[in-house]
Short mmCIF file of C-alpha atoms in Angstrom, two decimals:
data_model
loop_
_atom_site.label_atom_id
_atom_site.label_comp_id
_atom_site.label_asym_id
_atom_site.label_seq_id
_atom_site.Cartn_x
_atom_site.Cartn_y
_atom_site.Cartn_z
CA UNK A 1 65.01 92.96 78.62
CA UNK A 2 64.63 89.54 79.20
CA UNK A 3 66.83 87.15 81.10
CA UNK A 4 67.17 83.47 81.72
CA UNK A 5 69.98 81.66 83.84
CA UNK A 6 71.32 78.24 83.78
CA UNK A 7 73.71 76.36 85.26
CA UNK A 8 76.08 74.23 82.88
CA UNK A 9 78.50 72.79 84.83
CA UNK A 10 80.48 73.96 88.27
CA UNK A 11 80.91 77.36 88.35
CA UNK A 12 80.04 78.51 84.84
CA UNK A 13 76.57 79.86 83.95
CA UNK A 14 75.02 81.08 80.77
CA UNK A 15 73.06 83.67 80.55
CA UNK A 16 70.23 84.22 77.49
CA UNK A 17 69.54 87.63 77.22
CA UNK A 18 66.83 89.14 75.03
CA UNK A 19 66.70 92.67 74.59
CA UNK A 20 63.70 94.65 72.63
CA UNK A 21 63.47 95.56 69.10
CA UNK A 22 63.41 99.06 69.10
CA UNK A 23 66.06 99.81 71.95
CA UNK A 24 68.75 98.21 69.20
CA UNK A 25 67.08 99.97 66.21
CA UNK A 26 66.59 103.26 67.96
CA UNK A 27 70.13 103.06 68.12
CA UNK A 28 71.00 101.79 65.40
CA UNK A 29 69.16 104.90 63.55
CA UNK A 30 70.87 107.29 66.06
CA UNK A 31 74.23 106.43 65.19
CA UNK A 32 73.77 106.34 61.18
CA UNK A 33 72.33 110.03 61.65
CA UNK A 34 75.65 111.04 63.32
CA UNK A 35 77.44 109.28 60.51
CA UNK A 36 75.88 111.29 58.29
CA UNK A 37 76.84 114.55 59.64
CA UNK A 38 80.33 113.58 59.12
CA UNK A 39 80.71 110.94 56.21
CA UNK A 40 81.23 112.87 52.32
CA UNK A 41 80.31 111.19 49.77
CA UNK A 42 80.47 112.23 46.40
CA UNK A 43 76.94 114.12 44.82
CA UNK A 44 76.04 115.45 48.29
CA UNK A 45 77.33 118.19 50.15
CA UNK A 46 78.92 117.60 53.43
CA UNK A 47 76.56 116.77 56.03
CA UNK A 48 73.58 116.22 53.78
CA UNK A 49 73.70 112.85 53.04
CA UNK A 50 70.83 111.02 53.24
CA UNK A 51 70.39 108.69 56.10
CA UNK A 52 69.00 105.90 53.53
CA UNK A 53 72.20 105.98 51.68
CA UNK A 54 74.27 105.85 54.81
CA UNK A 55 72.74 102.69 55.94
CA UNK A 56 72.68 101.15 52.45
CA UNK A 57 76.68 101.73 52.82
CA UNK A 58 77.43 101.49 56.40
CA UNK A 59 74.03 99.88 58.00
CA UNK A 60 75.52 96.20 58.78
CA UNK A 61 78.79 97.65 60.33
CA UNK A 62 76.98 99.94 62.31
CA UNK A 63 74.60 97.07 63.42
CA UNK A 64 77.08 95.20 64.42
CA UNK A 65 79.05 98.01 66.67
CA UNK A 66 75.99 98.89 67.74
CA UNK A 67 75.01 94.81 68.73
CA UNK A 68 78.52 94.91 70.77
CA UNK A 69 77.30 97.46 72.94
CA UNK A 70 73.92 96.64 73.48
CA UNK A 71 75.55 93.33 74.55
CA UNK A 72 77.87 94.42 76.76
CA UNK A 73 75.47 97.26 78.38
CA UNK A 74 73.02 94.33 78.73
CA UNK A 75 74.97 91.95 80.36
CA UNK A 76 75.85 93.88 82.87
CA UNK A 77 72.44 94.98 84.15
CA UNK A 78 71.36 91.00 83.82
CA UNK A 79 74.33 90.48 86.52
CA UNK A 80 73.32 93.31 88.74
CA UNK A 81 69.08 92.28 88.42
CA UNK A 82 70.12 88.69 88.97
CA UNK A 83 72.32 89.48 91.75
CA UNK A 84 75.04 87.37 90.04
CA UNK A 85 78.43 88.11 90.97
CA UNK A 86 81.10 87.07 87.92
CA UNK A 87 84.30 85.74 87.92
CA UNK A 88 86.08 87.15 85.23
CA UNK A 89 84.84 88.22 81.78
CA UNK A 90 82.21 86.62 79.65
CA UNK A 91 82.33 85.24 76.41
CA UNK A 92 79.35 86.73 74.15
CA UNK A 93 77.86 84.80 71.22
CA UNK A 94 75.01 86.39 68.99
CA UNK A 95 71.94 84.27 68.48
CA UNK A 96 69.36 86.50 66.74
CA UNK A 97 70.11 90.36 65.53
CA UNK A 98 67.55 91.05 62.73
CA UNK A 99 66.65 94.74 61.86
CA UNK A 100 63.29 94.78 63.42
CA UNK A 101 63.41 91.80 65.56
CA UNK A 102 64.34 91.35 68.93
CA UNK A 103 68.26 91.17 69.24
CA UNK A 104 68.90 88.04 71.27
CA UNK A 105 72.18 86.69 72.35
CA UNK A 106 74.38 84.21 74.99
CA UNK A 107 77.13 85.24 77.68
CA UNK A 108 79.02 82.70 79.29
CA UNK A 109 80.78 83.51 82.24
CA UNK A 110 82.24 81.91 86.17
CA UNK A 111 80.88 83.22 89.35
CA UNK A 112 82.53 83.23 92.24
CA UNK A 113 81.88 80.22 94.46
CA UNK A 114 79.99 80.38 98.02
CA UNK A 115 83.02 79.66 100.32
CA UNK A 116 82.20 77.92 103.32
CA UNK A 117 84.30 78.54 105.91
CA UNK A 118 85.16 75.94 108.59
CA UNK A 119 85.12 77.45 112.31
CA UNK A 120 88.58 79.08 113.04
CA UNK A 121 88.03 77.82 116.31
CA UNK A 122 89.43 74.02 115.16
CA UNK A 123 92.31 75.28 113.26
CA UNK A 124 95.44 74.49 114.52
CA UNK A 125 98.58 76.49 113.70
CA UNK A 126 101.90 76.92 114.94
CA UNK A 127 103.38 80.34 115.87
CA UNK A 128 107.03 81.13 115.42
CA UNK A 129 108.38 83.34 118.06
CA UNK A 130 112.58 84.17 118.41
CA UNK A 131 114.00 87.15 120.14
CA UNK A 132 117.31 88.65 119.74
CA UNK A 133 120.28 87.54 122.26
CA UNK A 134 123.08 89.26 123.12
CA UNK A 135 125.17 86.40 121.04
CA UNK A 136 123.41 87.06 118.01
CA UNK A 137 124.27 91.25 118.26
CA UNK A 138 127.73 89.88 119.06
CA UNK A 139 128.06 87.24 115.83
CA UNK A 140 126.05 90.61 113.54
CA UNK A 141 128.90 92.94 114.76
CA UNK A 142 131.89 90.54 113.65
CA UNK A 143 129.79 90.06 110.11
CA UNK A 144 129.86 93.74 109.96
CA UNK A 145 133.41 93.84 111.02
CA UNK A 146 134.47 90.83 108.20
CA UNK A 147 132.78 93.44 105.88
CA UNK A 148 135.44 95.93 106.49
CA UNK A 149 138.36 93.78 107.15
CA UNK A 150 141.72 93.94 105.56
CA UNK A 151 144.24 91.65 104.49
CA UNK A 152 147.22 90.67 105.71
CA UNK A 153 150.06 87.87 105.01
CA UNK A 154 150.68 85.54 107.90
CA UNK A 155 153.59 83.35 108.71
CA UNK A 156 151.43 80.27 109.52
CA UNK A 157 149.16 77.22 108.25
CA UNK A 158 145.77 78.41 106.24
CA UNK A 159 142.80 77.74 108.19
CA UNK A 160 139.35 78.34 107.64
CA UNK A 161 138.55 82.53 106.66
CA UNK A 162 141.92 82.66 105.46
CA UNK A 163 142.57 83.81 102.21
CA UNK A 164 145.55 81.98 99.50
CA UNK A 165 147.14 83.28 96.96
CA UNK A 166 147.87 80.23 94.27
CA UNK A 167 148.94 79.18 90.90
CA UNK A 168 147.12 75.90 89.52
CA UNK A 169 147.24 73.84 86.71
CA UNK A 170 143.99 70.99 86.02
CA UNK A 171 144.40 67.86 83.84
CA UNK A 172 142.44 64.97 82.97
CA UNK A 173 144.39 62.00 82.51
CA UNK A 174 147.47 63.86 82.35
CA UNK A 175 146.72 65.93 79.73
CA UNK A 176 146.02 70.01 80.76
CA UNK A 177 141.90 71.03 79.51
CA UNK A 178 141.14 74.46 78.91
CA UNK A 179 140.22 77.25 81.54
CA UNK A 180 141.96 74.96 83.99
CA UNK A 181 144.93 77.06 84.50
CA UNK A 182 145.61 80.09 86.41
CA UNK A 183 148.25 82.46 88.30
CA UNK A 184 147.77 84.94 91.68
CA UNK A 185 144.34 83.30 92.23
CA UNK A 186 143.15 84.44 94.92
CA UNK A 187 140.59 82.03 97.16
CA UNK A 188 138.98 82.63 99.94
CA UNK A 189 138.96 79.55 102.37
CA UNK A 190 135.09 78.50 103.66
CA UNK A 191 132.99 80.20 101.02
CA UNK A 192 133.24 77.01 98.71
CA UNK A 193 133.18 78.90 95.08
CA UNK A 194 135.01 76.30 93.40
CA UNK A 195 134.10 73.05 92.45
CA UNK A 196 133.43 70.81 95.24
CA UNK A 197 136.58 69.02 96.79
CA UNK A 198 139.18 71.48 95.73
CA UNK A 199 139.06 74.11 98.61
CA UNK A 200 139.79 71.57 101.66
CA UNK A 201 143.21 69.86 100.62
CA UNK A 202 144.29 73.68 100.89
CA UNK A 203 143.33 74.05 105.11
CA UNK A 204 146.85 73.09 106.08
CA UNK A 205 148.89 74.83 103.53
CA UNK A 206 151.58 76.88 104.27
CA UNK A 207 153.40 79.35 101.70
CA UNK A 208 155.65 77.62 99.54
CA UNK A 209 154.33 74.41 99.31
CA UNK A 210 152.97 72.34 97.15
CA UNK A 211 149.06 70.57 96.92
CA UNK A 212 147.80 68.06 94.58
CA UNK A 213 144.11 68.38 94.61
CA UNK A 214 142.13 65.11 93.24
CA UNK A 215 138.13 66.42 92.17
CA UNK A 216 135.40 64.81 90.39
CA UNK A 217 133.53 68.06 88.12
CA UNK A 218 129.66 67.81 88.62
CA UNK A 219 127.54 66.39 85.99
CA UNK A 220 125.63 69.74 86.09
CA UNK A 221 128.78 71.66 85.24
CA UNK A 222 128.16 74.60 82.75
CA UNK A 223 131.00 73.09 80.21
CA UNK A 224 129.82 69.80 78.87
CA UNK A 225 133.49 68.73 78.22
CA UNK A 226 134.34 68.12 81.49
CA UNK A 227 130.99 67.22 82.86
CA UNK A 228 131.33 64.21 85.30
CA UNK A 229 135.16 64.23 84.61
CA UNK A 230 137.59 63.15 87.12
CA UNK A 231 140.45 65.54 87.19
CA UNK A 232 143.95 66.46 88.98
CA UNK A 233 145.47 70.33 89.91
CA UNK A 234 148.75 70.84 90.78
CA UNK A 235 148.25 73.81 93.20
CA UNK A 236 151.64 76.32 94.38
CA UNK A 237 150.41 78.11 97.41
CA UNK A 238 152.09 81.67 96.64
CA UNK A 239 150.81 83.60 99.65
CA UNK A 240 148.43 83.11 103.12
CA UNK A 241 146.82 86.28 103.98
CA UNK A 242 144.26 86.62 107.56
CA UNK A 243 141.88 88.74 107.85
CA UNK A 244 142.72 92.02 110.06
CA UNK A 245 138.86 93.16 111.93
CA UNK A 246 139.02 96.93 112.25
CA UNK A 247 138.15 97.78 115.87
CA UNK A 248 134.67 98.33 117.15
CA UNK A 249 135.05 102.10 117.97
CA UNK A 250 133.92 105.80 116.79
CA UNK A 251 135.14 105.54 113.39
CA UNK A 252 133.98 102.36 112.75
CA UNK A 253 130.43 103.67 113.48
CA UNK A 254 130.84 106.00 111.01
CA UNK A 255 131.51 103.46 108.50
CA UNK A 256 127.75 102.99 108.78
CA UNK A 257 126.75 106.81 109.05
CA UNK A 258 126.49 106.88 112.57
CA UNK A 259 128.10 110.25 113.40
CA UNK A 260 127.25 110.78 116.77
CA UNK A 261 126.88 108.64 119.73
CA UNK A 262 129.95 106.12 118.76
CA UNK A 263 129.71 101.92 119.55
CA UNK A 264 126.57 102.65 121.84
CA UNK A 265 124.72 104.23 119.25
CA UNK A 266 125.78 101.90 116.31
CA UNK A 267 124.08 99.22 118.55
CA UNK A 268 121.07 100.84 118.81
CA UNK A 269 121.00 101.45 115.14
CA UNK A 270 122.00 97.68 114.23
CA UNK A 271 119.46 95.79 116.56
CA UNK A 272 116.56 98.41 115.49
CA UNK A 273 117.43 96.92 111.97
CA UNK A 274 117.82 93.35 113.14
CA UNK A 275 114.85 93.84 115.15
CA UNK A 276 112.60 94.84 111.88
CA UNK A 277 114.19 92.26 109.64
CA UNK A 278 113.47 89.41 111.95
CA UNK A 279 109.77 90.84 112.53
CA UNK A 280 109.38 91.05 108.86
CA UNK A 281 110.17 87.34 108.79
CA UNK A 282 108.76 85.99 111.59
CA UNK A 283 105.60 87.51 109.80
CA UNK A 284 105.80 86.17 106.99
CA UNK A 285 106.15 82.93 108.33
CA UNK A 286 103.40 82.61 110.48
CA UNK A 287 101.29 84.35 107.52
CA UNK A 288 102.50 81.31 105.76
CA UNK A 289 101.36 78.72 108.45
CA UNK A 290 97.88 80.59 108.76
CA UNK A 291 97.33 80.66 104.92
CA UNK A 292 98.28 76.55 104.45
CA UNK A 293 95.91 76.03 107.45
CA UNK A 294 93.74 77.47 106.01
CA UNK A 295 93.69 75.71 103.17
CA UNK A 296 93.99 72.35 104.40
CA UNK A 297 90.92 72.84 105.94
CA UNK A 298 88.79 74.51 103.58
CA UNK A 299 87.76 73.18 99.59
CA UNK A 300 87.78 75.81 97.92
CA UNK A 301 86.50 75.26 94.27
CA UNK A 302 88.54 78.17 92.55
CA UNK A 303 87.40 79.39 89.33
CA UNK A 304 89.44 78.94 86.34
CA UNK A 305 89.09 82.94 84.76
CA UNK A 306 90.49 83.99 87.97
CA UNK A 307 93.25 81.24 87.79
CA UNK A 308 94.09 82.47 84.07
CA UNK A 309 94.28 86.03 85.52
CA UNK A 310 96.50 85.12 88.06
CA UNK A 311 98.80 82.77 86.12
CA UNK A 312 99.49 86.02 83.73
CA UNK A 313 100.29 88.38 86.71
CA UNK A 314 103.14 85.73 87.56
CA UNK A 315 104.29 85.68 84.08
CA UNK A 316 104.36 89.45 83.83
CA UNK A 317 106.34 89.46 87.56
CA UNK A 318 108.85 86.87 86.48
CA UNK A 319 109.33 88.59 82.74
CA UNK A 320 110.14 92.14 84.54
CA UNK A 321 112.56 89.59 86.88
CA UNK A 322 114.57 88.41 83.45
CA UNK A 323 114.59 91.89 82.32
CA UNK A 324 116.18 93.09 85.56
CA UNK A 325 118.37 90.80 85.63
CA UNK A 326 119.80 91.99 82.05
CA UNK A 327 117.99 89.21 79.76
CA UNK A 328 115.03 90.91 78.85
CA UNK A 329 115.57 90.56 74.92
CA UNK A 330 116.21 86.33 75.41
CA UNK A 331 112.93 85.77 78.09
CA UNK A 332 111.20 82.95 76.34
CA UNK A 333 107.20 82.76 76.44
CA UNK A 334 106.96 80.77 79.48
CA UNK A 335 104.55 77.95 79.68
CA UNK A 336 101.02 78.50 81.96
CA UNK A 337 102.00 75.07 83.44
CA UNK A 338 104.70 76.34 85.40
CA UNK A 339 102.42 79.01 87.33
CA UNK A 340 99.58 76.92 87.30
CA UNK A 341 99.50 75.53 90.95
CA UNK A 342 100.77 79.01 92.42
CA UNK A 343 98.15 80.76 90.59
CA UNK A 344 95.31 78.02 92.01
CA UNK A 345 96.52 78.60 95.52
CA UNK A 346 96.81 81.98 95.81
CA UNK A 347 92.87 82.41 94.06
CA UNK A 348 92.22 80.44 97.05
CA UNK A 349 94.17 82.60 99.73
CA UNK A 350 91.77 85.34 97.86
CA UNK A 351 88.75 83.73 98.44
CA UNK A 352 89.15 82.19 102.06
CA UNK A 353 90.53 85.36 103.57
CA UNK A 354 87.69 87.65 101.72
CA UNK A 355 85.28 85.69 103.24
CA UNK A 356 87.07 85.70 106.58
CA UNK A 357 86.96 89.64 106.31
CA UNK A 358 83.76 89.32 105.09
CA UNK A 359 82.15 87.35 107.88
CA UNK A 360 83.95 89.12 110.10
CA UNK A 361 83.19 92.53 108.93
CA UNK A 362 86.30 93.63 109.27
CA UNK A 363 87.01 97.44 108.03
CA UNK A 364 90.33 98.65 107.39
CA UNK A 365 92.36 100.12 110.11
CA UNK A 366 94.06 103.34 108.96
CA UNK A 367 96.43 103.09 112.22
CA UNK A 368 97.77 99.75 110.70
CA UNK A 369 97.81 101.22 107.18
CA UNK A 370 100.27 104.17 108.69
CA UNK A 371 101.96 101.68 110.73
CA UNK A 372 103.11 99.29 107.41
CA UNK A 373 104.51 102.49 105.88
CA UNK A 374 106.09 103.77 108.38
CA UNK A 375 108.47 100.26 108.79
CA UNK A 376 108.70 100.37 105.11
CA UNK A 377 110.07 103.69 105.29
CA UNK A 378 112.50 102.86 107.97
CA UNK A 379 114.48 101.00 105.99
CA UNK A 380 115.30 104.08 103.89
CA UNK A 381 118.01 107.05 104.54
CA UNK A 382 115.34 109.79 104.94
CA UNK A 383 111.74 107.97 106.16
CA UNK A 384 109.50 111.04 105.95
CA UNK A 385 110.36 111.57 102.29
CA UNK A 386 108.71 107.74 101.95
CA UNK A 387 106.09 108.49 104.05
CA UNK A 388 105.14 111.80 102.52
CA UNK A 389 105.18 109.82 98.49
CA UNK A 390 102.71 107.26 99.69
CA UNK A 391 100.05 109.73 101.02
CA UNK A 392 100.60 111.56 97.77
CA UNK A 393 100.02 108.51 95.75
CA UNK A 394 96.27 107.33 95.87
CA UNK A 395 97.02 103.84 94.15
CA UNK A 396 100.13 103.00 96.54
CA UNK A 397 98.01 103.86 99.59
CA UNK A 398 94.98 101.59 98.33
CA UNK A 399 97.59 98.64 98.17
CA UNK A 400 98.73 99.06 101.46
CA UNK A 401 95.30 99.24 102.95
CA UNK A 402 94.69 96.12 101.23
CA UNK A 403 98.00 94.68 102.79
CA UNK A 404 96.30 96.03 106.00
CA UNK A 405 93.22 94.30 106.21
CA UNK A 406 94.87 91.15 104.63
CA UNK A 407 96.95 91.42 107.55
CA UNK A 408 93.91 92.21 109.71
CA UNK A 409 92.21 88.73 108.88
CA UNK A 410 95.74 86.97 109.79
CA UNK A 411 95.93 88.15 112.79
CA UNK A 412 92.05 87.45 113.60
CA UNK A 413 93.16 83.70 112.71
CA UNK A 414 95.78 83.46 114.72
CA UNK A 415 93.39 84.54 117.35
CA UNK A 416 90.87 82.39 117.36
CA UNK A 417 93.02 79.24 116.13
CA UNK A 418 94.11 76.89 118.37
CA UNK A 419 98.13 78.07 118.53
CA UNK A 420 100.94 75.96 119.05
CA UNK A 421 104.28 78.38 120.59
CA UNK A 422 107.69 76.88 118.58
CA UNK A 423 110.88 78.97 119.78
CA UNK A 424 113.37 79.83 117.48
CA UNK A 425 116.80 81.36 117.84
CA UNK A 426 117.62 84.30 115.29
CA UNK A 427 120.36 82.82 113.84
CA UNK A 428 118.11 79.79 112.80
CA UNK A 429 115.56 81.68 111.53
CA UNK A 430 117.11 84.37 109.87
CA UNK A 431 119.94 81.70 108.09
CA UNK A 432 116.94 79.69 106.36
CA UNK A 433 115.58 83.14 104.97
CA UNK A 434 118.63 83.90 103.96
#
């Protein structure tokens, strides 16, 4: 086998591969024999067929099946003797493939680029750190305890949280539109699920009066008839209900399947899950500031096969997101320009932080691995059974490990990078991820 290399242009090379005579005929005549032990054809008796009249009938099919192995089988031991390390998979084209002749041919492929890292040492990045306060358990117990409320009339003005009970009628210009009208709506004051504009004139209200509300519908609104339309509602407040908070005791633990231990326990329980949520963010955004760091700081030239590959893996992960969501039979093929730039940047994540690992020789710690699952599983009614399916599952436990050493590599930034402390508070933090 012969091979030359040349570089067109960037990343791409092209290989010309040449590959003896008799290695393609040899096989060539190997696999018409085994055709003939199988092919019937009528004046000879199964498995006697000559191997002249085989290749008279089947010869340039064969050759060419035969060509497409030879091709791929070649290319690859080109790659590995020219210590050339592709970036996606070549296109082939056949130049010369003449019974007899040496079988010559092209493959045009990307490598990956040589990455040059700039020295960790001058990056600068800023850390996120927020710890939990006693006021933030105290505002995530009354959430918990507006989750279980009741409802209950009051003699007084709505307010904020308070929930009315209304009839309405909307016109434009006097005249009543459809789906404007209703009776025993009930609206919940603060959570702004109307249009905009209609929920405040009712802060005030008392039961039994009356409220004209004056709003202006967006020009996004879903109904193109009233799009940008100015219109009136005539609002009866029927009813103001308050919300009643059950009380913070043993039964209300229970509500969350604490059984034993009461309030004390339930406290435990609820900052050990605001503890992991808010570590589980706070990770992810200083993985974030590492990453764009990073990449401010490095050029990365990113090969396009990988980019294609990438921009395909989005598509399939936003499909199986329609299809989840119910509209799986009305996703429409999505155009590559939308994942484009997502795709580019997170080839280049890729390549920077494999090179960081590389560099670095950093090896997979199966402590960190465990540790991953483990929160994971924590999140789940029984942990162990989570545990237990990802040591079963050879393929799950190979992506964590690669979440691992990914992880790994962030951390060894944030290390060596010059780090700037910003404090946070977890109501701050956890609101904007929210």
């Amino acid at each position: 086998m012969q091979v030359s290399v040349e570089t067109t242009q960037g990343l791409e090379r092209r290989l010309t591969i040449t590959v003896p005579a008799e290695s393609v005929d040899s096989a060539v005549k190997s696999r018409l024999q085994q055709l003939a032990k199988t092919q019937r054809i009528n004046g000879f008796r199964p498995g006697k067929v000559p191997v002249s009249v085989i290749k008279k009938r089947f010869g340039q099919a064969v050759r060419q099946e035969v060509a497409g192995d030879v091709m791929q089988r070649n290319f690859y031991q080109a790659v590995v003797q020219e210590k050339i390390n592709p970036a996606g998979m070549p296109s082939f084209e056949l130049v010369k493939d003449v019974d007899g002749q040496d079988l010559e041919f092209v493959a045009k492929f990307e490598v990956y680029p040589e990455v040059e890292l700039k020295s960790l040492d001058a990056l600068e990045v800023e850390k996120l750190e927020v710890e939990i306060q006693d006021k933030d358990m105290e505002t995530m117990m009354e959430t918990l305890q507006k989750q279980h409320a009741t409802w209950k009339e009051v003699r007084r003005k709505a307010k904020k949280d308070d929930r009315v009970i209304i009839d309405f009628v909307g016109t434009i210009d006097g005249e009543e539109f459809e789906g404007g009208k209703a009776e025993d709506f009930t609206l919940e004051l603060g959570k702004n699920r109307m249009i905009p504009g209609f929920e405040e004139p009712l802060v005030g209200a008392k039961k039994g009066e009356d409220v004209t509300v004056d709003v202006a519908f967006p020009d996004d609104y879903h109904a193109d008839a009233l799009k940008g339309k100015n219109a009136q509602f005539a609002v009866s407040v029927k009813k103001v209900e308050g919300q009643k908070l059950p009380d913070v005791d043993e039964e209300f633990a229970k509500l969350f399947g604490v059984e034993e231990g009461g309030v004390e326990a339930l406290n435990v329980e609820v900052r050990k899950n605001m503890q992991r949520e808010l570590d589980q963010t706070v990770k992810a955004e200083n993985k974030e500031k590492v990453i764009s760091s990073l990449i401010d700081s490095n050029d990365v030239t990113v090969p396009q096969a990988l980019v294609d590959q990438e921009v395909e893996a989005l598509r399939d992960q936003a499909k199986q997101r329609f299809e989840q969501q119910g509209n799986g039979q009305n996703v429409p093929d999505l155009p590559a320009e939308l994942f484009t730039d997502n795709a580019k940047r997170r080839v280049s994540i890729g390549l920077l932080l494999g090179e960081i690992i590389k560099q670095n020789e950093l090896k997979v710690d199966e402590d960190k691995v465990m540790e991953l699952i483990e929160t994971s599983a924590s999140a789940y009614e029984d942990p162990q059974e989570v545990v237990d399916y990802y040591k079963g599952n050879e393929e799950l436990m190979q992506q964590m490990r690669n979440v691992a050493l990914e992880d790994q590599a962030i951390t060894l930034v944030m290390e060596k990078a010059k780090t700037t402390v910003v404090s946070k508070s977890f109501d701050e933090v956890m609101n904007k991820q929210a």
